[in-house]
Short mmCIF file of C-alpha atoms in Angstrom, two decimals:
data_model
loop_
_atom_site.label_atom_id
_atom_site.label_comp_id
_atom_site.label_asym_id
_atom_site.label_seq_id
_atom_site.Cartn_x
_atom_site.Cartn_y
_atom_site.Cartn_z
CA UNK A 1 0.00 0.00 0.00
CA UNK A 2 2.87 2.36 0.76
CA UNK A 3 4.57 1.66 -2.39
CA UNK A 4 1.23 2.40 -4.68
CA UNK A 5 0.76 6.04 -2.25
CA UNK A 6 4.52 6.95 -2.78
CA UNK A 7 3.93 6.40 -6.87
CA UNK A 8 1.08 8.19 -6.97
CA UNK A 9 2.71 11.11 -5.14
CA UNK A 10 5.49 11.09 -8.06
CA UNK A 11 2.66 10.92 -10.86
CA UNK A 12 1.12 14.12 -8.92
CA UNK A 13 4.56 15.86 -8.83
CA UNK A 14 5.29 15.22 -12.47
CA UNK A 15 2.00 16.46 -13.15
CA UNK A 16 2.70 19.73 -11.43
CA UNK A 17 5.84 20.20 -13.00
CA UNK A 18 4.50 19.98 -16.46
CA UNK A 19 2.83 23.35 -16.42
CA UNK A 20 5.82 24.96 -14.93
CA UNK A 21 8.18 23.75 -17.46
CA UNK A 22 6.23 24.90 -20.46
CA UNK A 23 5.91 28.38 -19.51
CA UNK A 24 9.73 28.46 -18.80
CA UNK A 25 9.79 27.35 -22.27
CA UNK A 26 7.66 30.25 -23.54
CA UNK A 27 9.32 32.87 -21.94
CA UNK A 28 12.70 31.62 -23.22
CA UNK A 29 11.21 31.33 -26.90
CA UNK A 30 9.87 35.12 -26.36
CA UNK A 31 13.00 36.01 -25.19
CA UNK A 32 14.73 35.04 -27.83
CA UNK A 33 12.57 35.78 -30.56
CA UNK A 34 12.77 39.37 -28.65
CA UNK A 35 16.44 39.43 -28.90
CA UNK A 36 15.82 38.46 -32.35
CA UNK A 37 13.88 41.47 -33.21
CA UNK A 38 15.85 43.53 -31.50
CA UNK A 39 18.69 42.28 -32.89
CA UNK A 40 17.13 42.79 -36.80
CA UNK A 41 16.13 46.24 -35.48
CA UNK A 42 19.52 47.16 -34.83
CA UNK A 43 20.86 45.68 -38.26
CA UNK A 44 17.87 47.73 -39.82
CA UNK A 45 18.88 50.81 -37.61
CA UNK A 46 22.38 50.64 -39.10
CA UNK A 47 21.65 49.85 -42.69
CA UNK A 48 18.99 52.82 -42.82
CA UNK A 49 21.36 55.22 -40.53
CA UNK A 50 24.22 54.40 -43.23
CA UNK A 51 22.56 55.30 -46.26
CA UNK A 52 21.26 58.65 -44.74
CA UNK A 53 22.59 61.54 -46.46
CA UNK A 54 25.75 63.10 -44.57
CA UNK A 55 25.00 66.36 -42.70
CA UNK A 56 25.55 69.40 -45.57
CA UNK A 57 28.69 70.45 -46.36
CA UNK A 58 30.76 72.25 -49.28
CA UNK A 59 30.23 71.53 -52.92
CA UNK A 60 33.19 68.93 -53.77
CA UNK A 61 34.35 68.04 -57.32
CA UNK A 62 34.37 64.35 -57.76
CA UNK A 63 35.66 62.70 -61.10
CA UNK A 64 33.98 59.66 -62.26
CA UNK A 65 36.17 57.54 -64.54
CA UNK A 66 35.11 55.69 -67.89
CA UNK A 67 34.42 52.16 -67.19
CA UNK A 68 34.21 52.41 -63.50
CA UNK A 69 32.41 49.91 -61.52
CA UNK A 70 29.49 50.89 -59.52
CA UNK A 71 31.55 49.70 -56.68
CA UNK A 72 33.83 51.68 -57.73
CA UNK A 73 31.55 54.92 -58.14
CA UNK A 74 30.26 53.84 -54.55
CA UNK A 75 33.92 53.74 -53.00
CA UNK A 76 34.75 57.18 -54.68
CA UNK A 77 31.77 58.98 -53.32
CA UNK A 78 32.70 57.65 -50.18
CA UNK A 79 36.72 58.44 -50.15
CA UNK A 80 35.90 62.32 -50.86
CA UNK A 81 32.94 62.72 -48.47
CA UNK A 82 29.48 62.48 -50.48
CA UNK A 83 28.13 59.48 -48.87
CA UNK A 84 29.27 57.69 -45.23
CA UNK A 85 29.75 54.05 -46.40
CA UNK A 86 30.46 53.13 -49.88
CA UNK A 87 29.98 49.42 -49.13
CA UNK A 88 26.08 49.60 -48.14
CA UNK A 89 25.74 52.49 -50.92
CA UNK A 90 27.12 49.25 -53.81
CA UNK A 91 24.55 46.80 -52.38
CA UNK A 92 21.73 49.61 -52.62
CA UNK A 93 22.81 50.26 -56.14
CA UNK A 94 22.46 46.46 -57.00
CA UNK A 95 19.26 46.00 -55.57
CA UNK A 96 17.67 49.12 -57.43
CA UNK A 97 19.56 47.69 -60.53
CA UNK A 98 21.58 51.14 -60.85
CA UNK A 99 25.57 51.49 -62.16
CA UNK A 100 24.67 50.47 -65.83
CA UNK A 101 23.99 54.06 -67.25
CA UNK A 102 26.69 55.74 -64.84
CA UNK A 103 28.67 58.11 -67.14
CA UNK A 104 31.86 59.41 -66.63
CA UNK A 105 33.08 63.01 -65.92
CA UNK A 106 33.60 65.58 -63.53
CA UNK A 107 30.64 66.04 -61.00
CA UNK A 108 29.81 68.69 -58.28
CA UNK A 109 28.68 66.38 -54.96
CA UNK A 110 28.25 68.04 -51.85
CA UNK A 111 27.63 66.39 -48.49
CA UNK A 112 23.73 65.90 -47.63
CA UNK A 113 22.36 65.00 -51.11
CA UNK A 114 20.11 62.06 -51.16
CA UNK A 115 20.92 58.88 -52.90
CA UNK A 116 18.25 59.79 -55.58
CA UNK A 117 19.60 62.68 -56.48
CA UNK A 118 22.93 61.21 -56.90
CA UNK A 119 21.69 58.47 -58.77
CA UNK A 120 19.64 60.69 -60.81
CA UNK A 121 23.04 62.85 -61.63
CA UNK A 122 24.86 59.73 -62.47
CA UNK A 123 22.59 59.02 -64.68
CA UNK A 124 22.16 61.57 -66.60
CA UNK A 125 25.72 63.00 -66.47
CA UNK A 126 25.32 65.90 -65.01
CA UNK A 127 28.65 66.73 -64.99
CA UNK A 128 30.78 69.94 -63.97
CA UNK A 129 31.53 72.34 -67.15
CA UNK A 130 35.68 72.25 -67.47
CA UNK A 131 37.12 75.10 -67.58
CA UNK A 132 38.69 76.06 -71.09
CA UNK A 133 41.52 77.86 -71.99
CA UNK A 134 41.90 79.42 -75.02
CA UNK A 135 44.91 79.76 -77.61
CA UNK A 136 45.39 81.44 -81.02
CA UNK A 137 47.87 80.05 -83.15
CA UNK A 138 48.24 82.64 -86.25
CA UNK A 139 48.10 81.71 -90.10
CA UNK A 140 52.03 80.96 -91.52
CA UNK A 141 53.12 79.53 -88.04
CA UNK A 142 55.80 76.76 -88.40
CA UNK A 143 55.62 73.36 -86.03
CA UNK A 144 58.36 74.65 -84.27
CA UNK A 145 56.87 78.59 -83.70
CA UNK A 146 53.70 76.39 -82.41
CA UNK A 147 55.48 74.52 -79.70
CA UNK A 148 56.99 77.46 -78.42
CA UNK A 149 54.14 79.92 -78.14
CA UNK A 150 52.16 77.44 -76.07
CA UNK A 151 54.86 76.52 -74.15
CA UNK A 152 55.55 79.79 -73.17
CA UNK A 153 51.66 80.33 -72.52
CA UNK A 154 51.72 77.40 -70.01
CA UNK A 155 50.03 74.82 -72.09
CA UNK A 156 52.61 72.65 -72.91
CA UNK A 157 56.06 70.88 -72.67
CA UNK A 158 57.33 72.50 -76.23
CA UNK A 159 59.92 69.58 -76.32
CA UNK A 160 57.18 66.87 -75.81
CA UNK A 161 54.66 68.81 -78.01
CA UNK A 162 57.55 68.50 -80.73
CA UNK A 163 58.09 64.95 -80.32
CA UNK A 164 55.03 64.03 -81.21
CA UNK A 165 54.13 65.86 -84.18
CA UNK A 166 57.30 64.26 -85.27
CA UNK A 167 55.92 60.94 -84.66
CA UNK A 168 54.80 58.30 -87.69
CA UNK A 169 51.58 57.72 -86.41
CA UNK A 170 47.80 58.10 -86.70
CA UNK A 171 45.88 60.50 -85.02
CA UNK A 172 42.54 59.05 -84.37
CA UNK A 173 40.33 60.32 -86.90
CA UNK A 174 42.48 62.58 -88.46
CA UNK A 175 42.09 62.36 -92.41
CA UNK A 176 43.84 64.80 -93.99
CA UNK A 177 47.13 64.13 -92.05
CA UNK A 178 47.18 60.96 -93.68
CA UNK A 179 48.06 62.18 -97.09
CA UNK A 180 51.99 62.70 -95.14
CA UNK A 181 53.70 60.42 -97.44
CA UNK A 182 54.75 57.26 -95.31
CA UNK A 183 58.16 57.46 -97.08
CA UNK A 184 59.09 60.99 -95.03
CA UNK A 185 62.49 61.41 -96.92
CA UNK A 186 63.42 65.06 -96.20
CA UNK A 187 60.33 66.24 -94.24
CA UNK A 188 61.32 68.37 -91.95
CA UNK A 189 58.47 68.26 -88.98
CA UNK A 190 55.48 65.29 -89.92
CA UNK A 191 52.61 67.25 -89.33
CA UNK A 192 53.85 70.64 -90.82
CA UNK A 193 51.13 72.33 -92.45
CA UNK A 194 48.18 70.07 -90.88
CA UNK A 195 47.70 72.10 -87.54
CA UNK A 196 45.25 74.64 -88.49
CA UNK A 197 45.90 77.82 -87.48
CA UNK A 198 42.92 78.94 -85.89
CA UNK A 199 41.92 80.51 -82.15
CA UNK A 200 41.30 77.14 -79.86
CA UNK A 201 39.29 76.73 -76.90
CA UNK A 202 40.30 73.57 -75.30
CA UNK A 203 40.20 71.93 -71.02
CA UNK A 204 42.66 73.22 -69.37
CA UNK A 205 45.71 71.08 -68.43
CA UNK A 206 44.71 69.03 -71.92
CA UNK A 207 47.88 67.34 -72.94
CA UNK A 208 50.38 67.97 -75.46
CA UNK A 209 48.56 64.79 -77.44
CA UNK A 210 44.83 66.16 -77.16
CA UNK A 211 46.06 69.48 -78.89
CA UNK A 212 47.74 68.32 -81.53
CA UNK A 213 44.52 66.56 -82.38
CA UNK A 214 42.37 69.12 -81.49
CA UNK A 215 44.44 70.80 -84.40
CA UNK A 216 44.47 68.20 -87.32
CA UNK A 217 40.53 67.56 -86.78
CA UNK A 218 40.19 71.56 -86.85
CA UNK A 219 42.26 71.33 -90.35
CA UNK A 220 39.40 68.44 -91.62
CA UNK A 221 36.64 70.85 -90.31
CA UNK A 222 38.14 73.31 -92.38
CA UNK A 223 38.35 71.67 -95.45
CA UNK A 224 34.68 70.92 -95.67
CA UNK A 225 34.34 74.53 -95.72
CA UNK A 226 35.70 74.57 -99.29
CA UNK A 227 33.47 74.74 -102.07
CA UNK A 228 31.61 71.00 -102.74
CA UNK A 229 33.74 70.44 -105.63
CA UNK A 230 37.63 70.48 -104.00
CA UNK A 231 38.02 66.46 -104.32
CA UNK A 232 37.41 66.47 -108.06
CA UNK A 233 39.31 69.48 -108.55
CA UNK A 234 42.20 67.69 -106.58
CA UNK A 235 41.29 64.59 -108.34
CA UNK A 236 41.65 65.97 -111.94
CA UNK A 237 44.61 68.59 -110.69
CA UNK A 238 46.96 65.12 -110.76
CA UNK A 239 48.63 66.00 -106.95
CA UNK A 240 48.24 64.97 -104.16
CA UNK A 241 46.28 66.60 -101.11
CA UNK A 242 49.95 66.89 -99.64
CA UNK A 243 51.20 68.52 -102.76
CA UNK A 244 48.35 71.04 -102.56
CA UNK A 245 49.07 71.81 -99.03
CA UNK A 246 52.73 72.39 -99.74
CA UNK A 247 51.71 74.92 -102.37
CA UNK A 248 48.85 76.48 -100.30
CA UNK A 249 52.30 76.86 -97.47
CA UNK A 250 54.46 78.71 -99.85
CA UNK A 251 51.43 81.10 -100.78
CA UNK A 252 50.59 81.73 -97.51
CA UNK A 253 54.47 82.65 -96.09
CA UNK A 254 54.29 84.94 -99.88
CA UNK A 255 51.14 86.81 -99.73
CA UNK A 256 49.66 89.14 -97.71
CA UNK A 257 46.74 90.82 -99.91
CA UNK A 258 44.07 88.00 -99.94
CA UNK A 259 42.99 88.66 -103.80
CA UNK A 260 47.00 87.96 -104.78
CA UNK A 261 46.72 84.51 -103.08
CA UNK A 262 45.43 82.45 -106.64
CA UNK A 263 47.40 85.03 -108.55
CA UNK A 264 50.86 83.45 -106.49
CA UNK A 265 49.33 80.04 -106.92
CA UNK A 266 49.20 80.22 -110.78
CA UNK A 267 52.98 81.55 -110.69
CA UNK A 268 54.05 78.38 -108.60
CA UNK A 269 52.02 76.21 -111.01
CA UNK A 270 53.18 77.77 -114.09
CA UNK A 271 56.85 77.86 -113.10
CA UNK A 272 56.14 73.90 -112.18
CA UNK A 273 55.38 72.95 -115.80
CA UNK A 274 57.96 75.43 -117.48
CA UNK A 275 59.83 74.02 -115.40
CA UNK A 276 61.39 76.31 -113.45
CA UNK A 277 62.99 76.34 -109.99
CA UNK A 278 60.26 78.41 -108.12
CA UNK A 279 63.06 80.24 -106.08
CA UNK A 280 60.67 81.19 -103.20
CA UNK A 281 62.35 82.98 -100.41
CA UNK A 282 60.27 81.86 -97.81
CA UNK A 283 61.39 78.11 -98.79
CA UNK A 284 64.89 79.23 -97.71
CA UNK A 285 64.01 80.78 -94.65
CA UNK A 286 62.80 77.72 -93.70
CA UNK A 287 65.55 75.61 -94.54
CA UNK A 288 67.26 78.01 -92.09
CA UNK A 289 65.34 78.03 -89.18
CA UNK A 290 65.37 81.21 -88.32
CA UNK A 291 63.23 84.67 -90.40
CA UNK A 292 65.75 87.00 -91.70
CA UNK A 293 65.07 90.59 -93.18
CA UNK A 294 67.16 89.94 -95.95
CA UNK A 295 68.84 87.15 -97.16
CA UNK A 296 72.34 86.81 -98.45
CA UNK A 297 73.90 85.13 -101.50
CA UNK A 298 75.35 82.76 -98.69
CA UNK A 299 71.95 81.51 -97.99
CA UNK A 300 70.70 80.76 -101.03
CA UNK A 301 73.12 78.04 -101.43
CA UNK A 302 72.21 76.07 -97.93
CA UNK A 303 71.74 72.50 -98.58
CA UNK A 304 68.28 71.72 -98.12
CA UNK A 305 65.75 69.67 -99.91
CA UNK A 306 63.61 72.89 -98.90
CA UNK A 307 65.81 75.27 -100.74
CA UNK A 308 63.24 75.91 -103.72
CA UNK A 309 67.20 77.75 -105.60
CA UNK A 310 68.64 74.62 -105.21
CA UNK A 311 65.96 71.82 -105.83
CA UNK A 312 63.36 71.32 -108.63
CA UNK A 313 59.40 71.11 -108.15
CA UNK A 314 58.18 71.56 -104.74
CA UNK A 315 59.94 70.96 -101.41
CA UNK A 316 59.09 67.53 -99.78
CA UNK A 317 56.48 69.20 -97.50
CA UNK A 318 54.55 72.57 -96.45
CA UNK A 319 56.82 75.18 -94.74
CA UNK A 320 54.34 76.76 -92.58
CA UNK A 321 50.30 76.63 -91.12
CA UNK A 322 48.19 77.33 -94.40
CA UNK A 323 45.09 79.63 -93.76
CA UNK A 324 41.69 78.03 -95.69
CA UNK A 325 42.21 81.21 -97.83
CA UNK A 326 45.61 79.73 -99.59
CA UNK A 327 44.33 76.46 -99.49
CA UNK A 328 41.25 77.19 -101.92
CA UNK A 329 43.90 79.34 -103.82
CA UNK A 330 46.29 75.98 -103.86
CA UNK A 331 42.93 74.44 -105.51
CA UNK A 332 41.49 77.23 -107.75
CA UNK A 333 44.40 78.91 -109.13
CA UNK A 334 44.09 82.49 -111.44
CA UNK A 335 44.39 81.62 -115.36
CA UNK A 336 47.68 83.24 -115.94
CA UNK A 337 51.12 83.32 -117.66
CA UNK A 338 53.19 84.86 -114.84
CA UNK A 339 56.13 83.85 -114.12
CA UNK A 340 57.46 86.31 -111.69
CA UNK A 341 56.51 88.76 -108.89
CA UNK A 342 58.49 91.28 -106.60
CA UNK A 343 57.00 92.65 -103.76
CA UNK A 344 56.52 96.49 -104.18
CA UNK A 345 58.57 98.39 -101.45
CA UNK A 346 55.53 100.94 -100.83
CA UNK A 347 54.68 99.86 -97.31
CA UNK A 348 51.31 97.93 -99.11
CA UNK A 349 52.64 94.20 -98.93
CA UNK A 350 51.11 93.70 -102.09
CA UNK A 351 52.93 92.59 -105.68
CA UNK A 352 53.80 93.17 -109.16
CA UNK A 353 53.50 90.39 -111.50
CA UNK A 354 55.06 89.59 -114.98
CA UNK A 355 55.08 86.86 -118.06
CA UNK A 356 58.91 87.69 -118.59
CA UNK A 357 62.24 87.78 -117.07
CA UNK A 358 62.68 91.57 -118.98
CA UNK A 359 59.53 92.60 -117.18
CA UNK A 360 60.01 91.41 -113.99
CA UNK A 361 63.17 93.25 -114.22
CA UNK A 362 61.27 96.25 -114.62
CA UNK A 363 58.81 95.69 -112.24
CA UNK A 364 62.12 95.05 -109.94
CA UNK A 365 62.56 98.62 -110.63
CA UNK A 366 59.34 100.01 -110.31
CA UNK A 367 59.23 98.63 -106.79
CA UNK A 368 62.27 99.88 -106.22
CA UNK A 369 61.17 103.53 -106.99
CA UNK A 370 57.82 103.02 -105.00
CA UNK A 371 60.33 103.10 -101.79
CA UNK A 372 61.64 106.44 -102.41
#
């Protein structure tokens, strides 16, 4: 009998602790699950605190390179200050499918924009205007004149500038460059003649590279200017676009009065077919390196395959920039039979032109007489 109380006292006491031990259950359950929350709350916290805009600040410039990431675009904005973690900032691009359209470029950020409006910038390349810097390079400048007036305006490394105009190379989608010959024998500077001379605004600190190409494409631009026929007229001419620019050179370092320009042209042409060495002073100055008021007997004789008195035909290249003026002059010659000018000493620049050697002798004297 004592045995059967004593196991029914256990049964009770089990029975009692059942209860007991599933509310302890309950409120360890609920206290996790609370930890839980409060635990997701905090991750929450943090992930919403972190891609809060930044308190305001100063406008900062930010550059955005081609082909970066949007990891990358998320790391930037963080390194100068726009947003406060670039980590979180790449996952919220990914999950609103953002970073494709990004476009490169300089941007103006400041501290307390909203990630929608930097998105929306991004997108739509919004970018900073550079700031230009302008140049005017003047018409009859040589390669090497060039390189030294920017250099000493600040814009370039005249040395480095030189280098690479002397350089066998393309320049992007330069065309008329490419009429150089490959075969340079006796060229003086490569890209003589093909930098337009022309008043530039370009980015400032551009290099010595984006110039030089801001140049050649400004000589293509300029050539479509000419009238529609210029090809066929080159075409049927026989020369080549280099051999017109060469001429268009040696008029341009000649004339002065724009209406002489196609009058000079049809002397270098006609002397050309005579033939005739075109004896063209500026050809020799050239040769020299250096502009002299008056040359001497002595220079006429230098040994250069740009020394016009020495050589026959043309000189292996242009001496100078060309303006579009003694280009279409190069192209569209005057119908003449002159042989010979003289520049008239009467302060006017301009010339007197004759069929004859006995003429241009008198002419010689005429101008001579217009000085007095």
């Amino acid at each position: 009998m004592e045995e059967k109380e004593t196991s029914k006292k256990k049964k009770r006491r089990k029975a009692k602790k059942g209860p007991r031990a599933w509310v302890v259950s309950f409120w360890v359950a609920l206290s996790l699950l609370g930890i839980m929350a409060i635990a997701a709350c905090a991750v929450l916290f943090y992930l919403w605190s972190n891609l809060q805009p930044l308190p305001k600040g100063e406008p900062k410039k930010v550059t955005i390179s081609r082909g970066m990431s949007a990891n990358g675009v998320a790391d930037t904005l963080e390194k100068n200050g726009i947003i406060k973690n670039g980590f979180l900032f790449g996952y919220y691009l990914q999950m609103k499918d953002e970073g494709a359209k990004f476009q490169a470029g300089v941007y103006e950020f400041h501290p307390g924009m909203d990630n929608a409006t930097i998105i929306n910038m991004l997108n739509t390349g919004d970018v900073v205007e550079a700031e230009t810097v302008q140049f005017t390079i003047p018409e009859g400048y040589t390669v090497e004149q060039i390189a030294q007036k920017l250099g000493k305006e600040g814009l370039v490394d005249p040395a480095k500038f030189l280098q690479l105009a002397g350089e066998d190379r393309t320049w992007s989608d330069a065309e008329a460059v490419l009429s150089v010959p490959k075969e340079q024998t006796g060229i003086k500077q490569r890209l003589e003649g093909y930098l337009f001379p022309e008043t530039y605004a370009v980015k400032r600190d551009s290099s010595e590279e984006v110039i030089i190409q801001r140049m050649l494409q400004e000589t293509d631009r300029k050539l479509d200017t000419l009238p529609e026929d210029w090809q066929e007229v080159l075409g049927e001419s026989g020369r080549s676009l280099h051999e017109i620019m060469t001429v268009a050179s040696l008029v341009e370092r000649e004339v002065v009065v724009d209406e002489e320009r196609p009058l000079v042209a049809s002397v270098i042409y006609n002397r050309l077919k005579q033939p005739m060495r075109l004896q063209i002073d500026a050809t020799v100055q050239y040769a020299l390196g250096e502009q002299k008021e008056r040359l001497l007997h002595k220079d006429l004789e230098i040994d250069s395959p740009y020394n016009t008195y020495k050589i026959d035909g043309l000189p292996p290249g242009p001496i100078a920039s060309p303006s579009i003026a003694s280009i279409e002059a190069a192209l569209y010659p005057a119908d003449t039979d002159y042989l010979f000018y003289v520049t008239k000493k009467d302060g006017t620049q301009s010339h007197l032109f004759a069929k004859t050697y006995k003429e241009h002798q008198r002419n010689i004297a005429a101008s001579e007489k217009t000085a007095e």
